[in-house]
Short mmCIF file of N, CA and C in Angstrom, two decimals:
data_model
loop_
_atom_site.label_atom_id
_atom_site.label_comp_id
_atom_site.label_asym_id
_atom_site.label_seq_id
_atom_site.Cartn_x
_atom_site.Cartn_y
_atom_site.Cartn_z
N MET A 1 37.29 11.01 -33.08
CA MET A 1 36.85 10.03 -32.09
C MET A 1 35.56 9.31 -32.53
N ASN A 2 34.91 9.82 -33.55
CA ASN A 2 33.67 9.18 -33.99
C ASN A 2 33.87 7.74 -34.43
N PHE A 3 35.08 7.39 -34.89
CA PHE A 3 35.31 6.01 -35.31
C PHE A 3 35.29 5.04 -34.14
N LEU A 4 35.32 5.53 -32.90
CA LEU A 4 35.24 4.68 -31.70
C LEU A 4 33.82 4.56 -31.16
N ALA A 5 32.88 5.20 -31.79
CA ALA A 5 31.52 5.32 -31.26
C ALA A 5 30.85 3.99 -30.92
N ASN A 6 31.16 2.92 -31.63
CA ASN A 6 30.47 1.65 -31.42
C ASN A 6 31.38 0.53 -30.93
N VAL A 7 32.49 0.87 -30.30
CA VAL A 7 33.40 -0.15 -29.80
C VAL A 7 32.85 -0.78 -28.52
N ASP A 8 33.36 -1.97 -28.19
CA ASP A 8 32.96 -2.65 -26.95
C ASP A 8 33.82 -2.21 -25.77
N ALA A 9 35.05 -1.78 -26.05
CA ALA A 9 35.98 -1.34 -25.01
C ALA A 9 37.04 -0.46 -25.67
N ILE A 10 37.77 0.28 -24.84
CA ILE A 10 38.83 1.16 -25.34
C ILE A 10 40.13 0.76 -24.68
N ILE A 11 41.18 0.63 -25.49
CA ILE A 11 42.51 0.32 -24.97
C ILE A 11 43.44 1.46 -25.38
N PHE A 12 43.99 2.15 -24.37
CA PHE A 12 44.99 3.17 -24.63
C PHE A 12 46.36 2.52 -24.41
N ASP A 13 47.16 2.49 -25.45
CA ASP A 13 48.51 1.94 -25.35
C ASP A 13 49.47 3.10 -25.17
N LEU A 14 49.84 3.35 -23.92
CA LEU A 14 50.73 4.47 -23.60
C LEU A 14 52.17 4.02 -23.39
N ARG A 15 52.49 2.79 -23.78
CA ARG A 15 53.82 2.26 -23.50
C ARG A 15 54.94 3.03 -24.18
N GLU A 16 54.71 3.58 -25.35
CA GLU A 16 55.76 4.34 -26.05
C GLU A 16 55.39 5.81 -26.17
N ASN A 17 54.46 6.27 -25.36
CA ASN A 17 54.01 7.65 -25.40
C ASN A 17 55.06 8.55 -24.78
N GLY A 18 55.37 9.64 -25.45
CA GLY A 18 56.39 10.55 -24.96
C GLY A 18 55.85 11.68 -24.08
N GLY A 19 54.59 11.65 -23.75
CA GLY A 19 54.01 12.71 -22.93
C GLY A 19 53.01 13.52 -23.75
N GLY A 20 52.49 14.56 -23.17
CA GLY A 20 51.51 15.35 -23.88
C GLY A 20 51.05 16.54 -23.07
N ASP A 21 50.02 17.18 -23.56
CA ASP A 21 49.50 18.39 -22.96
C ASP A 21 48.28 18.06 -22.11
N PRO A 22 48.16 18.61 -20.90
CA PRO A 22 47.00 18.35 -20.05
C PRO A 22 45.67 18.72 -20.73
N LYS A 23 45.70 19.70 -21.65
CA LYS A 23 44.48 20.07 -22.36
C LYS A 23 44.01 18.95 -23.29
N MET A 24 44.95 18.24 -23.89
CA MET A 24 44.57 17.11 -24.74
C MET A 24 44.02 15.97 -23.89
N VAL A 25 44.60 15.76 -22.74
CA VAL A 25 44.08 14.74 -21.81
C VAL A 25 42.65 15.08 -21.42
N ALA A 26 42.39 16.35 -21.14
CA ALA A 26 41.03 16.78 -20.79
C ALA A 26 40.07 16.54 -21.96
N PHE A 27 40.52 16.83 -23.17
CA PHE A 27 39.69 16.62 -24.36
C PHE A 27 39.33 15.14 -24.52
N LEU A 28 40.34 14.28 -24.47
CA LEU A 28 40.08 12.84 -24.62
C LEU A 28 39.23 12.30 -23.48
N SER A 29 39.48 12.79 -22.27
CA SER A 29 38.72 12.33 -21.10
C SER A 29 37.26 12.73 -21.19
N THR A 30 36.96 13.78 -21.92
CA THR A 30 35.58 14.23 -22.07
C THR A 30 34.70 13.12 -22.62
N TYR A 31 35.24 12.29 -23.48
CA TYR A 31 34.49 11.19 -24.07
C TYR A 31 34.22 10.07 -23.07
N LEU A 32 34.99 10.01 -21.99
CA LEU A 32 34.93 8.88 -21.07
C LEU A 32 33.99 9.09 -19.88
N PHE A 33 33.48 10.30 -19.71
CA PHE A 33 32.61 10.61 -18.57
C PHE A 33 31.31 11.21 -19.07
N ASP A 34 30.21 10.88 -18.40
CA ASP A 34 28.91 11.39 -18.85
C ASP A 34 28.50 12.70 -18.18
N GLU A 35 29.36 13.26 -17.37
CA GLU A 35 29.11 14.57 -16.75
C GLU A 35 30.45 15.26 -16.54
N PRO A 36 30.45 16.59 -16.40
CA PRO A 36 31.72 17.29 -16.17
C PRO A 36 32.45 16.68 -14.97
N THR A 37 33.73 16.40 -15.16
CA THR A 37 34.53 15.70 -14.15
C THR A 37 35.84 16.43 -13.92
N HIS A 38 36.17 16.67 -12.65
CA HIS A 38 37.45 17.28 -12.29
C HIS A 38 38.53 16.24 -12.45
N LEU A 39 39.53 16.52 -13.27
CA LEU A 39 40.58 15.55 -13.54
C LEU A 39 41.77 15.71 -12.61
N ASN A 40 42.30 16.92 -12.53
CA ASN A 40 43.42 17.16 -11.62
C ASN A 40 43.71 18.64 -11.52
N ASP A 41 44.63 18.97 -10.64
CA ASP A 41 45.11 20.33 -10.47
C ASP A 41 46.62 20.32 -10.66
N LEU A 42 47.14 21.37 -11.29
CA LEU A 42 48.58 21.57 -11.38
C LEU A 42 48.90 22.86 -10.66
N TRP A 43 49.77 22.78 -9.68
CA TRP A 43 50.16 23.94 -8.90
C TRP A 43 51.55 24.38 -9.34
N GLU A 44 51.67 25.66 -9.67
CA GLU A 44 52.95 26.24 -10.04
C GLU A 44 53.52 26.97 -8.84
N ARG A 45 54.69 26.53 -8.43
CA ARG A 45 55.36 27.17 -7.29
C ARG A 45 55.61 28.65 -7.59
N LYS A 46 56.11 28.92 -8.81
CA LYS A 46 56.35 30.30 -9.21
C LYS A 46 55.00 30.98 -9.43
N GLY A 47 54.70 31.95 -8.63
CA GLY A 47 53.43 32.66 -8.74
C GLY A 47 52.33 32.06 -7.89
N ASP A 48 52.57 30.91 -7.30
CA ASP A 48 51.58 30.25 -6.45
C ASP A 48 50.22 30.17 -7.15
N VAL A 49 50.21 29.60 -8.35
CA VAL A 49 49.00 29.51 -9.17
C VAL A 49 48.60 28.05 -9.34
N THR A 50 47.30 27.79 -9.17
CA THR A 50 46.78 26.45 -9.38
C THR A 50 45.92 26.45 -10.64
N HIS A 51 46.21 25.51 -11.53
CA HIS A 51 45.42 25.33 -12.76
C HIS A 51 44.58 24.08 -12.60
N GLN A 52 43.28 24.22 -12.74
CA GLN A 52 42.38 23.06 -12.66
C GLN A 52 42.12 22.53 -14.07
N PHE A 53 42.04 21.21 -14.18
CA PHE A 53 41.71 20.58 -15.45
C PHE A 53 40.46 19.74 -15.27
N TRP A 54 39.48 20.01 -16.12
CA TRP A 54 38.19 19.34 -16.12
C TRP A 54 37.92 18.79 -17.50
N THR A 55 37.01 17.84 -17.58
CA THR A 55 36.51 17.45 -18.89
C THR A 55 35.80 18.65 -19.48
N LEU A 56 35.66 18.67 -20.79
CA LEU A 56 35.01 19.80 -21.46
C LEU A 56 33.52 19.80 -21.17
N PRO A 57 32.88 20.98 -21.16
CA PRO A 57 31.45 21.04 -20.87
C PRO A 57 30.58 20.37 -21.94
N LEU A 58 31.07 20.34 -23.18
CA LEU A 58 30.34 19.69 -24.27
C LEU A 58 31.25 18.71 -24.99
N CYS A 59 30.74 17.53 -25.25
CA CYS A 59 31.51 16.52 -25.98
C CYS A 59 31.19 16.65 -27.47
N PRO A 60 32.21 16.79 -28.32
CA PRO A 60 31.96 16.98 -29.74
C PRO A 60 31.60 15.70 -30.50
N GLY A 61 31.36 14.62 -29.80
CA GLY A 61 31.00 13.35 -30.45
C GLY A 61 30.22 12.48 -29.49
N LYS A 62 30.10 11.20 -29.85
CA LYS A 62 29.37 10.26 -29.02
C LYS A 62 30.17 9.91 -27.76
N LEU A 63 29.49 9.97 -26.61
CA LEU A 63 30.15 9.62 -25.34
C LEU A 63 30.46 8.13 -25.30
N LEU A 64 31.57 7.83 -24.65
CA LEU A 64 32.00 6.45 -24.44
C LEU A 64 31.98 6.11 -22.96
N ALA A 65 31.15 6.82 -22.21
CA ALA A 65 31.13 6.73 -20.75
C ALA A 65 30.83 5.33 -20.24
N GLY A 66 30.07 4.54 -20.94
CA GLY A 66 29.72 3.21 -20.47
C GLY A 66 30.68 2.12 -20.92
N LYS A 67 31.70 2.48 -21.69
CA LYS A 67 32.64 1.48 -22.23
C LYS A 67 33.79 1.25 -21.27
N PRO A 68 34.21 -0.01 -21.11
CA PRO A 68 35.40 -0.28 -20.29
C PRO A 68 36.64 0.35 -20.92
N VAL A 69 37.54 0.85 -20.07
CA VAL A 69 38.78 1.47 -20.54
C VAL A 69 39.95 0.72 -19.92
N TYR A 70 40.92 0.37 -20.75
CA TYR A 70 42.13 -0.30 -20.31
C TYR A 70 43.32 0.52 -20.78
N VAL A 71 44.34 0.63 -19.92
CA VAL A 71 45.54 1.38 -20.26
C VAL A 71 46.74 0.45 -20.10
N LEU A 72 47.50 0.30 -21.18
CA LEU A 72 48.70 -0.54 -21.15
C LEU A 72 49.87 0.28 -20.61
N THR A 73 50.60 -0.29 -19.65
CA THR A 73 51.67 0.44 -18.96
C THR A 73 52.99 -0.32 -19.05
N ILE A 74 54.07 0.42 -18.82
CA ILE A 74 55.40 -0.16 -18.68
C ILE A 74 56.10 0.49 -17.50
N ALA A 75 57.16 -0.14 -17.01
CA ALA A 75 57.84 0.33 -15.80
C ALA A 75 58.43 1.72 -15.94
N ARG A 76 58.84 2.11 -17.13
CA ARG A 76 59.51 3.40 -17.27
C ARG A 76 58.55 4.58 -17.44
N HIS A 77 57.25 4.39 -17.24
CA HIS A 77 56.31 5.51 -17.32
C HIS A 77 56.67 6.55 -16.27
N LEU A 78 56.87 7.76 -16.71
CA LEU A 78 57.19 8.87 -15.82
C LEU A 78 56.42 10.10 -16.26
N LEU A 79 56.53 11.15 -15.50
CA LEU A 79 56.01 12.46 -15.82
C LEU A 79 54.55 12.46 -16.24
N ARG A 80 54.23 13.07 -17.37
CA ARG A 80 52.84 13.27 -17.75
C ARG A 80 52.11 11.96 -18.00
N ARG A 81 52.79 10.97 -18.53
CA ARG A 81 52.12 9.69 -18.77
C ARG A 81 51.62 9.12 -17.46
N ARG A 82 52.40 9.20 -16.42
CA ARG A 82 52.03 8.67 -15.11
C ARG A 82 50.81 9.41 -14.57
N ARG A 83 50.78 10.74 -14.78
CA ARG A 83 49.66 11.53 -14.29
C ARG A 83 48.36 11.11 -14.96
N VAL A 84 48.41 10.88 -16.26
CA VAL A 84 47.22 10.42 -16.99
C VAL A 84 46.74 9.09 -16.43
N LEU A 85 47.65 8.18 -16.18
CA LEU A 85 47.30 6.87 -15.65
C LEU A 85 46.64 7.00 -14.29
N LEU A 86 47.22 7.83 -13.43
CA LEU A 86 46.66 8.02 -12.09
C LEU A 86 45.27 8.64 -12.14
N GLN A 87 45.10 9.63 -13.03
CA GLN A 87 43.80 10.27 -13.15
C GLN A 87 42.72 9.24 -13.48
N LEU A 88 42.94 8.48 -14.52
CA LEU A 88 41.92 7.51 -14.96
C LEU A 88 41.71 6.42 -13.93
N LYS A 89 42.79 5.98 -13.29
CA LYS A 89 42.66 4.95 -12.26
C LYS A 89 41.92 5.48 -11.03
N ASN A 90 42.35 6.64 -10.53
CA ASN A 90 41.73 7.20 -9.32
C ASN A 90 40.27 7.59 -9.53
N LEU A 91 39.92 7.94 -10.73
CA LEU A 91 38.53 8.26 -11.04
C LEU A 91 37.71 7.01 -11.35
N LYS A 92 38.34 5.84 -11.16
CA LYS A 92 37.69 4.54 -11.39
C LYS A 92 37.14 4.44 -12.80
N ARG A 93 37.94 4.96 -13.73
CA ARG A 93 37.50 4.96 -15.13
C ARG A 93 38.36 4.08 -16.01
N ALA A 94 39.46 3.54 -15.47
CA ALA A 94 40.33 2.69 -16.28
C ALA A 94 40.95 1.60 -15.43
N THR A 95 41.25 0.51 -16.10
CA THR A 95 42.01 -0.58 -15.51
C THR A 95 43.40 -0.54 -16.12
N LEU A 96 44.44 -0.49 -15.27
CA LEU A 96 45.81 -0.48 -15.76
C LEU A 96 46.29 -1.90 -15.95
N ILE A 97 46.94 -2.15 -17.07
CA ILE A 97 47.43 -3.49 -17.40
C ILE A 97 48.90 -3.38 -17.77
N GLY A 98 49.75 -4.18 -17.13
CA GLY A 98 51.17 -4.19 -17.47
C GLY A 98 52.03 -4.10 -16.25
N GLU A 99 53.20 -3.51 -16.44
CA GLU A 99 54.19 -3.42 -15.38
C GLU A 99 53.87 -2.26 -14.43
N THR A 100 54.36 -2.36 -13.20
CA THR A 100 54.24 -1.26 -12.26
C THR A 100 55.05 -0.10 -12.81
N THR A 101 54.45 1.08 -12.82
CA THR A 101 55.11 2.23 -13.43
C THR A 101 56.15 2.82 -12.52
N GLY A 102 57.01 3.67 -13.09
CA GLY A 102 58.13 4.24 -12.37
C GLY A 102 57.79 5.41 -11.48
N GLY A 103 56.56 5.86 -11.48
CA GLY A 103 56.18 7.00 -10.64
C GLY A 103 56.59 8.31 -11.27
N GLY A 104 56.73 9.34 -10.47
CA GLY A 104 57.17 10.63 -10.98
C GLY A 104 56.08 11.38 -11.70
N ALA A 105 54.98 11.69 -11.04
CA ALA A 105 53.85 12.34 -11.70
C ALA A 105 53.99 13.85 -11.81
N HIS A 106 55.14 14.42 -11.47
CA HIS A 106 55.32 15.86 -11.54
C HIS A 106 55.94 16.24 -12.87
N PRO A 107 55.34 17.19 -13.62
CA PRO A 107 55.86 17.55 -14.92
C PRO A 107 57.19 18.28 -14.88
N SER A 108 57.52 18.96 -13.79
CA SER A 108 58.81 19.61 -13.64
C SER A 108 59.00 19.93 -12.16
N PRO A 109 60.23 20.25 -11.75
CA PRO A 109 60.43 20.58 -10.34
C PRO A 109 59.62 21.80 -9.90
N ALA A 110 59.26 22.68 -10.83
CA ALA A 110 58.55 23.92 -10.47
C ALA A 110 57.05 23.71 -10.38
N ILE A 111 56.55 22.57 -10.85
CA ILE A 111 55.10 22.33 -10.86
C ILE A 111 54.81 21.05 -10.10
N ALA A 112 53.90 21.11 -9.17
CA ALA A 112 53.49 19.92 -8.43
C ALA A 112 52.13 19.48 -8.94
N SER A 113 51.95 18.19 -9.11
CA SER A 113 50.68 17.67 -9.63
C SER A 113 49.90 17.03 -8.49
N THR A 114 48.66 17.42 -8.34
CA THR A 114 47.78 16.83 -7.35
C THR A 114 46.72 16.04 -8.07
N ILE A 115 46.65 14.75 -7.80
CA ILE A 115 45.67 13.90 -8.43
C ILE A 115 44.49 13.77 -7.49
N THR A 116 43.31 14.02 -7.99
CA THR A 116 42.11 13.92 -7.16
C THR A 116 41.27 12.75 -7.59
N SER A 117 40.53 12.22 -6.65
CA SER A 117 39.65 11.11 -6.99
C SER A 117 38.22 11.50 -6.80
#
């Protein structure tokens, strides 16, 4: 991420993204906030367990907290991609650009995703 240290803005192009791990989202989000930030909770029906996801306590590089963030979207965004978009939008950290997404922020029927702002 150090190669982004001096950019004027950040554009995440998630239009062809196939999804990802919430831990990687937390890692990348760490660069976008200047203090620890609660990103979301994932509740597992099986076992009634809630997993909280926060930015990391220490950023391993230069913070990009003051830089504008834009996320490119398409209508077929579903599942984890949608959750990432909602997190950044609800936390007032990104501007979404593109088509209205398809919704579906739950990673599976057994896990419910709660997006917090």
